[in-house]
Amino acid sequence: SATTFFRSINRQIGANGNVTAATENVSLGYDGSWTRARESHDGNGDRIFNSQFETQSHNATLAFREDGHELTVRAGHQLTPYEGFPNARMDLTGNSSNYLNTGYTGDYGWGTITGKVYWQNAKHEMDFLPGRNTTGHMPMNTNGTDAGYSLKAELPVSRDDTLRIGNEYHAYRLSDWWPPTSKTANGMMSPNTFININEGSRNQLGTFAEWERKWDAQWTSLFGLRNDVIMMDTGNVAGYSNNAMAKYGVDSAAFNAQSHKKTDVNYDLTATTRFEATPINTEEFGFARKTRSPNLYERYAWSTGAMAASMIGWFGNGTEYVGNLNLRPETANTVSVSAGWHDAAREDWAVKVTPYYTYVQDYIGVDKLSTGSTPGINLLKFANHDSQLYGFDLSGSKSLAKHQDYGDVDITGTAGWVKGIQMNNGQRLYRMQPLNALISLTHHLDGWNSTAELKLVNDKSVTNPLQNEQTTPGFAIVNWRTSYSFENITVAVGIDNLFNKQYYDPNGGAYVSYWRATNTSAAMGALPAAGRSFNAGMTVSF
C-alpha cells in the first residue's frame, strides 16, 4: 500500500508505504514514511514560531513461524533533519536513530514463552532554528543507547489459575556535551566543551510474578509483585571555562567531589478484583503500588548557571532546572473503583466510571533556589515532596441507529478530571489536566466512515507558578473527517478545528519561541494551538 496526505494549517505533506511478501512460514516486509511541515498558524492566523519539522523512517521485518513458534527480527532507521519546539529554549537541528530487536513467542504444552532482545541508538543535535531572533549558535550534542532483554512465561497451572513470571534488564547510556562556540575564553560559551552528562548509565534489573484466578462465574482476581534494582552512575563534569565563569568551576568541583553511584531497590504491587455482578453490571476494585527512580537529568544535571540550567527540562515552560544527587525514588499508591453497566450482549450501550486516589511518597517535584530576571522564570532544583492526586475517568457509548440502507450511527464519549497537590504546602502539581470531555458521533455505511468530534476543556485558572505554568481559558472545538473505500483505494478528507477557534491547550506549555523572538524581558504567555486545517489523503493498496 501507498499513502499520501496534506494538511493546510502548516502545509504539511507526507507519504508512507509498506510492502510484504510471505509464505506459510516466512514473512519479509518493509514500511517507510516521510513528512515535512512548515510553521503552523493559530486561530487568529498568526504563525506559531518554530513549529516546522521534517522526518523520515525506514523499517524492515523478517519473521518465521512454525508449529506454534514465531521469531521476528526488526530493524530500522529514523532521520529528523530538523524539528522546531515552540515551547522550548532550543530546536532540534539533527537526529539519527537506529534500532534492532528480536522477539520470540513459543507455544508449549505447559504454557507460553515470550522473549525480546533489543538495541537502539540515537544521536541528536540541538541549536536555534531561524525565527528565534537569536544571533550565533549554541550547539548541544547527545548520544544515547538503550539495550536489554525481557523474558516472560505464562503458565496455566489449573483450569482456574494462571501464573505469569518474568525477568527483564534495561541498560541505558547517555552522553550530553556542548561544544564551544569559539576557541577563546572571551565568549560565554568557550573555550572548552561543556560536559553536561559524562557517560551516564542507568541499569534496571526487574523480576515479576502475577497470579490470576477465576474463582467462579462472577469473581476474578489478579495479584502481582515486582522487584526492580536501579543502578546509576556518571563521570566527572566540566563547564565551558573554570576561569572566565567562576560559577562553572564552583558547581563542577562540588559535583565531582561527591560519589555519583546510586542504587535503588524498588518494590511494586498490584491487586485487583473483578465482579460480574449481573449480566449488565461489572465492578472492579484495585490497589497498585508503583515506584519510579529518578532519571539521569533529575539526579545528575549539575550547573546552577542560568544559561546552562535553562537547557535542562522537558516540561515546555522555559524554566531552569538543577539535578539532585540525593533524590529518592517516588512511590505512588493508588486505590481505584470502577463500575460499569452495559447491555447483556455488549453491543448497544455501555457506561463506565472510575474514581481514584493516589498518594505519592517522595513525589519528584521542585524547590526554588532563586528568582530569575524574567517574570515567571525561577531556578529550580528537583526535590522530593509527598503529594496526592485524585480524580475520575468516565466513558460511555450508545448505538443510535442500525439500518441496512442508511448505515450505523453511534455516539461515544469520555470525560476526565484530576487534581494534584503537594501535601506540605498545598502547591498544585505541574501539568494537571482540568475537566475535559470528548464526544464523538460516528457513521458507517459500506465503504463510508465518518466522524464528528466535540472536544470540551474547562479553563485552567489554578496553576503551578514555580514552574511557569500558564493559565488558559476553556474552549470547545469541533473536528470532522470522512473516508470512502472502493476496491483498493481509500480517500479521506477532514477539517480540524472546524470553526477556527483561537484556543490554548492547558498542557501545551509556554510560548518560549515567541518570547525569544520578541522581547526577552517580558513574561511568557501560553502556547497557542493550531487553527483550522483542511486535511486530505489517499491510500492505494495492491
XYZ file of C-alpha atoms in Angstrom:
542
model
C 0.000 0.000 0.000
C 1.000 3.607 -0.539
C -0.432 6.693 1.178
C -0.045 10.410 0.617
C -1.607 13.233 2.659
C -1.784 17.015 3.081
C -2.654 19.385 5.969
C -3.303 23.040 5.197
C -2.524 24.541 8.621
C 1.224 24.041 8.211
C 1.345 22.975 4.544
C 2.336 19.520 5.713
C 2.883 16.929 3.029
C 3.800 13.330 3.560
C 3.869 9.854 2.155
C 4.218 6.370 3.537
C 4.137 2.910 2.123
C 4.612 -0.711 3.003
C 5.191 -3.952 1.161
C 5.063 -7.512 2.495
C 5.869 -10.830 0.863
C 5.013 -14.012 2.741
C 4.784 -17.758 2.500
C 3.106 -20.000 5.044
C 6.173 -19.871 7.311
C 8.253 -16.834 6.294
C 7.358 -13.142 6.018
C 9.504 -10.240 4.820
C 8.248 -6.668 4.988
C 9.267 -3.034 4.686
C 7.487 0.156 5.673
C 8.708 3.701 5.345
C 7.411 7.238 5.736
C 8.408 10.839 5.083
C 6.728 14.075 6.077
C 7.603 17.755 6.077
C 5.727 20.711 7.554
C 6.251 24.432 7.719
C 5.219 26.591 10.689
C 1.640 26.181 11.912
C -0.799 29.036 12.409
C -3.212 29.667 15.268
C -6.907 30.536 15.100
C -6.086 34.216 14.529
C -3.961 33.331 11.510
C -0.671 34.175 13.240
C 2.316 31.896 12.725
C 3.381 29.662 15.592
C 7.109 30.368 15.740
C 9.451 27.410 15.271
C 6.821 24.711 14.770
C 8.241 23.354 11.494
C 9.679 19.853 11.118
C 10.809 17.145 8.713
C 11.266 13.437 9.421
C 11.585 10.096 7.692
C 11.722 6.468 8.862
C 12.563 3.095 7.335
C 11.712 -0.240 8.940
C 12.264 -3.865 7.871
C 10.727 -7.001 9.386
C 11.675 -10.646 8.903
C 9.519 -13.272 10.625
C 9.409 -17.058 10.823
C 6.505 -19.152 12.109
C 6.026 -22.891 12.505
C 4.187 -25.228 14.880
C 3.233 -22.589 17.454
C 6.599 -20.833 17.435
C 7.262 -17.385 15.961
C 10.545 -15.473 15.624
C 10.529 -11.841 14.487
C 13.516 -9.645 13.671
C 13.001 -5.902 13.182
C 15.473 -3.207 12.206
C 15.002 0.413 11.352
C 16.407 3.886 10.856
C 14.842 7.261 11.579
C 16.206 10.613 10.429
C 14.917 14.022 11.548
C 16.938 16.799 9.869
C 15.166 19.491 11.907
C 12.245 19.969 14.275
C 11.164 23.158 15.987
C 9.932 23.237 19.571
C 7.927 26.424 20.220
C 7.615 25.662 23.973
C 11.357 25.011 24.475
C 14.533 27.080 24.508
C 16.150 25.062 21.723
C 15.269 23.305 18.482
C 16.375 20.001 17.041
C 18.876 20.509 14.218
C 19.641 16.866 13.530
C 18.577 13.475 14.845
C 19.544 9.994 13.694
C 18.257 6.816 15.314
C 18.819 3.124 14.572
C 17.316 0.074 16.222
C 17.438 -3.723 16.074
C 15.296 -6.104 18.077
C 14.349 -9.772 18.040
C 11.184 -11.222 19.521
C 10.139 -14.818 20.141
C 6.809 -16.396 21.070
C 6.574 -20.112 21.757
C 3.503 -22.213 22.488
C 4.337 -25.248 24.592
C 2.089 -27.842 26.139
C 2.745 -26.462 29.621
C 2.448 -22.746 28.712
C 3.644 -19.864 26.560
C 7.016 -18.113 26.496
C 7.628 -14.647 25.051
C 11.031 -13.010 24.848
C 12.639 -9.946 23.340
C 16.186 -8.659 22.896
C 16.594 -5.046 21.756
C 19.125 -2.310 20.971
C 18.608 1.304 19.964
C 20.974 4.226 19.482
C 20.008 7.870 18.991
C 22.292 10.810 18.219
C 20.896 14.319 18.140
C 21.979 17.932 17.986
C 20.165 20.942 19.423
C 20.573 24.576 18.346
C 18.461 27.515 17.164
C 16.360 27.323 14.015
C 15.629 30.594 12.194
C 12.811 32.573 13.784
C 14.028 32.954 17.373
C 15.740 36.281 16.650
C 18.933 34.787 18.044
C 22.374 35.551 16.675
C 25.105 32.942 16.849
C 24.777 29.302 17.819
C 24.740 27.120 20.902
C 25.334 23.539 19.766
C 24.306 20.754 22.138
C 25.046 17.106 21.308
C 23.599 13.945 22.818
C 24.328 10.268 22.239
C 22.047 7.739 23.930
C 21.846 3.945 23.728
C 19.198 1.539 25.056
C 19.788 -2.210 25.190
C 18.237 -5.075 27.072
C 16.007 -8.102 27.139
C 12.661 -9.255 28.531
C 11.521 -12.816 29.181
C 8.016 -13.816 30.250
C 6.257 -17.150 30.776
C 2.509 -17.699 31.106
C 1.620 -20.941 32.883
C -1.994 -22.187 33.113
C -1.394 -24.137 36.341
C -5.049 -25.184 36.574
C -8.383 -24.612 34.885
C -8.959 -21.514 37.019
C -5.409 -20.316 37.750
C -2.844 -18.647 35.511
C 0.679 -17.765 36.646
C 2.858 -15.251 34.801
C 6.507 -14.812 35.694
C 9.221 -12.765 34.058
C 12.588 -11.119 34.165
C 13.921 -8.129 32.245
C 17.002 -5.961 32.016
C 17.306 -2.461 30.577
C 20.667 -0.716 30.152
C 20.741 2.978 29.238
C 23.837 5.019 28.378
C 23.839 8.776 27.787
C 26.489 11.352 26.953
C 25.466 15.019 26.730
C 28.085 17.604 25.758
C 28.021 21.151 24.342
C 30.897 22.139 22.018
C 32.350 25.645 22.488
C 31.290 28.393 20.116
C 34.843 29.758 19.845
C 38.385 28.848 20.868
C 38.952 31.875 23.067
C 37.865 32.485 26.650
C 36.262 35.831 25.791
C 32.867 34.345 24.967
C 30.408 32.929 27.485
C 30.421 29.518 25.761
C 34.145 28.914 25.297
C 36.893 27.813 25.125
C 36.217 24.275 26.408
C 33.454 21.744 25.832
C 30.665 21.841 28.414
C 30.261 18.317 29.853
C 26.650 18.059 30.993
C 26.272 14.266 31.427
C 29.537 12.315 31.213
C 28.802 8.743 30.116
C 25.826 8.446 32.414
C 24.415 4.963 32.993
C 21.082 3.702 34.300
C 20.710 -0.082 34.560
C 17.429 -1.677 35.596
C 17.042 -5.350 36.544
C 13.465 -6.399 37.170
C 11.717 -9.621 38.202
C 7.963 -10.058 38.488
C 5.243 -12.628 39.149
C 1.494 -12.404 38.620
C -1.302 -14.765 39.671
C -4.734 -14.556 38.064
C -7.584 -16.701 39.408
C -11.167 -17.111 38.268
C -12.963 -18.073 41.462
C -16.350 -18.626 39.837
C -18.515 -17.234 37.062
C -18.609 -13.822 38.784
C -15.334 -13.291 40.658
C -11.854 -12.887 39.143
C -8.765 -11.658 40.975
C -5.241 -10.690 39.985
C -2.246 -10.273 42.277
C 1.213 -9.209 41.139
C 4.610 -8.461 42.690
C 7.635 -6.841 41.098
C 11.155 -6.019 42.214
C 13.461 -3.605 40.368
C 17.078 -2.794 41.147
C 18.156 0.518 39.582
C 21.892 1.194 39.358
C 23.009 4.663 38.230
C 26.380 6.352 37.773
C 28.094 9.086 35.779
C 31.552 10.560 35.310
C 33.005 13.937 36.285
C 31.794 17.105 34.575
C 33.210 20.469 33.488
C 31.975 23.847 32.279
C 32.986 25.922 29.275
C 35.593 27.677 31.385
C 36.546 27.334 35.016
C 38.282 30.715 34.978
C 36.142 33.152 32.981
C 32.957 31.966 34.688
C 33.687 31.012 38.280
C 30.199 29.542 38.817
C 31.012 26.716 36.421
C 34.151 25.955 38.392
C 32.405 26.007 41.769
C 29.454 23.892 40.617
C 31.538 21.293 38.771
C 34.014 20.964 41.658
C 31.172 20.424 44.133
C 29.574 17.818 41.883
C 32.818 15.973 41.127
C 33.716 15.777 44.822
C 30.645 13.635 45.544
C 30.004 9.963 44.858
C 27.791 9.544 41.788
C 26.884 5.884 42.240
C 23.291 5.329 43.293
C 21.371 2.085 43.781
C 17.624 1.905 44.376
C 15.764 -1.259 45.325
C 12.114 -0.805 44.397
C 9.061 -2.966 45.047
C 5.721 -2.784 43.246
C 2.424 -4.476 43.949
C -0.856 -4.842 42.065
C -4.084 -6.315 43.446
C -7.397 -6.165 41.603
C -10.754 -7.905 41.869
C -13.384 -8.060 39.142
C -17.007 -8.872 39.971
C -19.567 -9.626 37.269
C -22.475 -8.641 39.468
C -25.207 -9.122 36.849
C -25.283 -9.642 33.079
C -25.366 -5.854 32.719
C -23.084 -4.746 35.561
C -19.356 -5.199 36.272
C -17.446 -3.898 39.302
C -13.671 -3.636 39.705
C -11.662 -2.816 42.820
C -7.934 -2.248 42.737
C -4.808 -1.203 44.587
C -1.444 -0.541 42.944
C 1.944 0.474 44.289
C 4.244 1.774 41.537
C 7.784 3.086 42.054
C 9.899 5.273 39.767
C 13.546 6.119 40.290
C 14.882 9.467 39.049
C 16.191 9.752 35.507
C 19.747 10.828 34.698
C 18.953 14.541 34.413
C 16.914 14.635 37.615
C 19.917 13.268 39.522
C 22.942 14.462 37.579
C 22.233 17.887 35.979
C 24.738 19.970 37.944
C 25.088 23.627 36.827
C 23.211 26.432 38.621
C 24.162 28.944 35.916
C 21.031 30.426 34.357
C 22.042 29.628 30.773
C 23.018 26.015 31.476
C 20.060 25.342 33.787
C 17.625 26.686 31.191
C 18.766 23.900 28.843
C 17.583 21.245 31.331
C 13.945 20.207 31.274
C 11.293 18.505 29.206
C 8.381 20.473 30.645
C 7.806 23.066 27.911
C 7.878 26.061 30.256
C 11.237 27.812 29.730
C 12.211 27.425 33.398
C 15.664 26.494 34.769
C 16.375 23.151 36.471
C 19.226 21.635 38.505
C 19.571 17.975 39.456
C 19.762 16.492 42.937
C 22.128 13.644 43.813
C 20.098 12.893 46.950
C 16.743 12.312 45.230
C 14.771 9.305 46.435
C 12.525 7.195 44.189
C 8.870 8.247 44.115
C 6.255 5.666 45.120
C 2.630 6.011 44.051
C -0.083 4.148 45.974
C -3.362 4.148 44.058
C -6.821 2.970 45.113
C -9.466 2.837 42.387
C -13.005 1.582 41.945
C -14.667 1.008 38.579
C -18.366 0.480 37.953
C -19.570 -0.444 34.504
C -23.007 -1.018 33.033
C -23.805 -2.392 29.592
C -26.462 -4.290 27.706
C -26.312 -8.056 28.040
C -24.894 -8.532 24.533
C -22.405 -5.618 24.921
C -23.457 -4.255 21.546
C -25.949 -1.448 22.259
C -24.766 0.729 25.142
C -22.126 0.948 27.875
C -21.130 3.295 30.706
C -18.055 3.074 32.943
C -16.882 5.368 35.736
C -13.561 5.076 37.620
C -12.800 7.353 40.573
C -9.288 7.044 42.013
C -6.994 8.374 44.714
C -3.180 8.315 44.658
C -0.793 9.088 47.490
C 2.743 9.622 46.146
C 5.516 9.255 48.690
C 8.585 11.321 47.680
C 6.976 12.690 44.520
C 9.769 14.209 42.386
C 8.856 17.873 42.209
C 10.982 21.008 42.625
C 12.269 23.523 45.166
C 13.000 27.128 44.310
C 16.646 28.179 44.530
C 16.377 31.737 43.195
C 14.263 34.096 41.095
C 15.366 34.901 37.554
C 15.384 38.290 35.838
C 12.417 37.351 33.627
C 8.908 37.242 35.180
C 7.839 33.666 35.867
C 11.330 32.191 35.421
C 12.919 30.597 38.500
C 15.984 28.477 39.155
C 14.568 25.185 40.441
C 16.111 22.084 41.972
C 14.481 18.676 41.733
C 13.268 17.623 45.189
C 11.025 15.067 46.880
C 7.603 16.091 48.226
C 4.803 13.837 49.421
C 1.809 14.526 47.193
C -1.684 13.336 46.416
C -3.743 13.088 43.247
C -7.425 12.327 42.894
C -9.881 12.366 40.038
C -12.103 10.261 37.827
C -12.409 8.829 34.327
C -15.808 8.416 32.659
C -16.621 6.710 29.371
C -19.765 5.651 27.541
C -21.191 4.578 24.204
C -24.610 4.160 22.616
C -25.803 2.774 19.308
C -28.259 5.317 17.891
C -29.274 3.563 14.686
C -28.613 0.404 12.696
C -30.075 0.422 9.186
C -29.188 -1.626 6.151
C -29.778 1.291 3.750
C -28.737 4.302 5.869
C -25.942 2.780 7.886
C -24.989 2.590 11.567
C -24.786 5.647 13.818
C -23.043 5.518 17.199
C -22.096 8.030 19.868
C -19.166 7.644 22.256
C -17.811 9.886 24.943
C -15.049 10.197 27.504
C -14.535 12.648 30.351
C -11.858 13.089 32.969
C -10.614 15.306 35.754
C -7.602 15.188 38.074
C -6.246 17.365 40.868
C -2.724 17.061 42.268
C -1.383 18.771 45.408
C 1.853 18.778 47.385
C 0.857 17.879 50.916
C 3.392 20.013 52.797
C 2.415 23.357 51.268
C -0.742 22.866 49.183
C 1.065 23.756 45.952
C -0.539 22.366 42.803
C 1.345 19.715 40.890
C 2.540 20.706 37.453
C 0.556 19.851 34.310
C -2.699 18.580 35.805
C -5.451 18.321 33.182
C -8.635 20.282 34.003
C -12.132 18.889 33.486
C -12.342 17.717 29.876
C -14.592 15.673 27.603
C -14.593 14.254 24.075
C -17.867 13.347 22.356
C -17.757 11.524 19.018
C -20.590 10.825 16.584
C -19.718 8.145 14.007
C -21.476 6.888 10.894
C -20.644 3.742 8.934
C -22.232 2.595 5.671
C -20.492 0.126 3.375
C -17.266 1.900 2.403
C -18.159 5.179 4.121
C -16.780 6.026 7.582
C -17.418 9.467 9.089
C -16.727 11.028 12.488
C -17.664 14.352 14.073
C -15.913 15.214 17.349
C -16.653 17.820 20.002
C -13.755 18.454 22.391
C -14.552 20.367 25.577
C -11.923 21.584 28.068
C -12.521 23.702 31.148
C -10.401 26.737 31.960
C -7.124 26.265 33.845
C -7.109 29.027 36.442
C -5.065 27.395 39.254
C -1.535 26.513 38.191
C 1.968 25.822 39.487
C 3.671 29.259 39.381
C 7.089 27.886 40.365
C 7.301 26.097 37.001
C 5.859 28.986 34.977
C 2.651 27.079 34.280
C 0.280 29.152 32.187
C -3.394 29.845 32.855
C -5.643 29.054 29.887
C -9.327 29.751 29.106
C -11.802 26.967 28.487
C -12.670 26.036 24.930
C -14.788 23.867 22.660
C -13.565 22.751 19.229
C -15.122 20.597 16.537
C -13.254 18.173 14.264
C -14.744 16.326 11.306
C -13.412 13.630 8.999
C -14.746 11.137 6.486
C -13.306 8.434 4.269
C -14.558 6.247 1.469
C -13.051 2.943 0.329
C -13.770 1.381 -3.043
C -11.895 -1.615 -4.349
C -8.229 -0.910 -3.500
C -8.450 2.875 -2.997
C -9.335 4.837 0.141
C -9.841 8.604 0.008
C -10.039 10.607 3.247
C -10.801 14.279 3.943
C -11.339 16.198 7.142
C -11.256 19.510 8.958
C -9.562 20.023 12.321
C -10.806 22.933 14.456
C -13.776 23.417 12.127
C -14.719 26.895 13.373
C -11.108 28.155 13.543
C -11.242 28.647 17.310
C -8.364 30.505 18.948
C -7.572 28.302 21.943
C -4.730 27.134 24.177
C -4.029 23.573 25.247
C -3.857 23.680 29.076
C -0.817 21.389 28.950
C 0.768 22.984 25.879
C 3.282 24.942 27.937
C 4.703 28.434 27.479
C 5.259 30.152 24.124
C 9.046 30.255 24.523
C 9.945 30.731 20.841
C 7.745 33.849 20.555
C 9.195 35.202 23.810
C 12.698 34.759 22.393
C 11.783 36.339 19.056
C 10.129 39.452 20.510
C 11.024 40.694 23.977
C 13.148 38.612 26.352
C 12.319 40.891 29.315
C 8.566 40.219 29.176
C 6.718 37.321 30.743
C 5.992 34.287 28.598
C 2.447 33.572 27.505
C 0.638 30.320 26.795
C 1.434 28.472 23.574
C -1.493 28.834 21.131
C -2.931 25.732 19.491
C -3.326 25.272 15.748
C -6.214 26.889 13.897
C -8.442 25.376 11.238
C -6.784 22.801 8.997
C -8.151 21.197 5.847
C -6.755 17.692 5.511
C -6.798 15.178 2.685
C -5.201 11.829 1.989
C -5.361 8.816 -0.285
C -4.243 5.211 0.144
C -3.837 2.700 -2.665
C -3.446 -0.984 -1.799
C -2.055 -3.636 -4.102
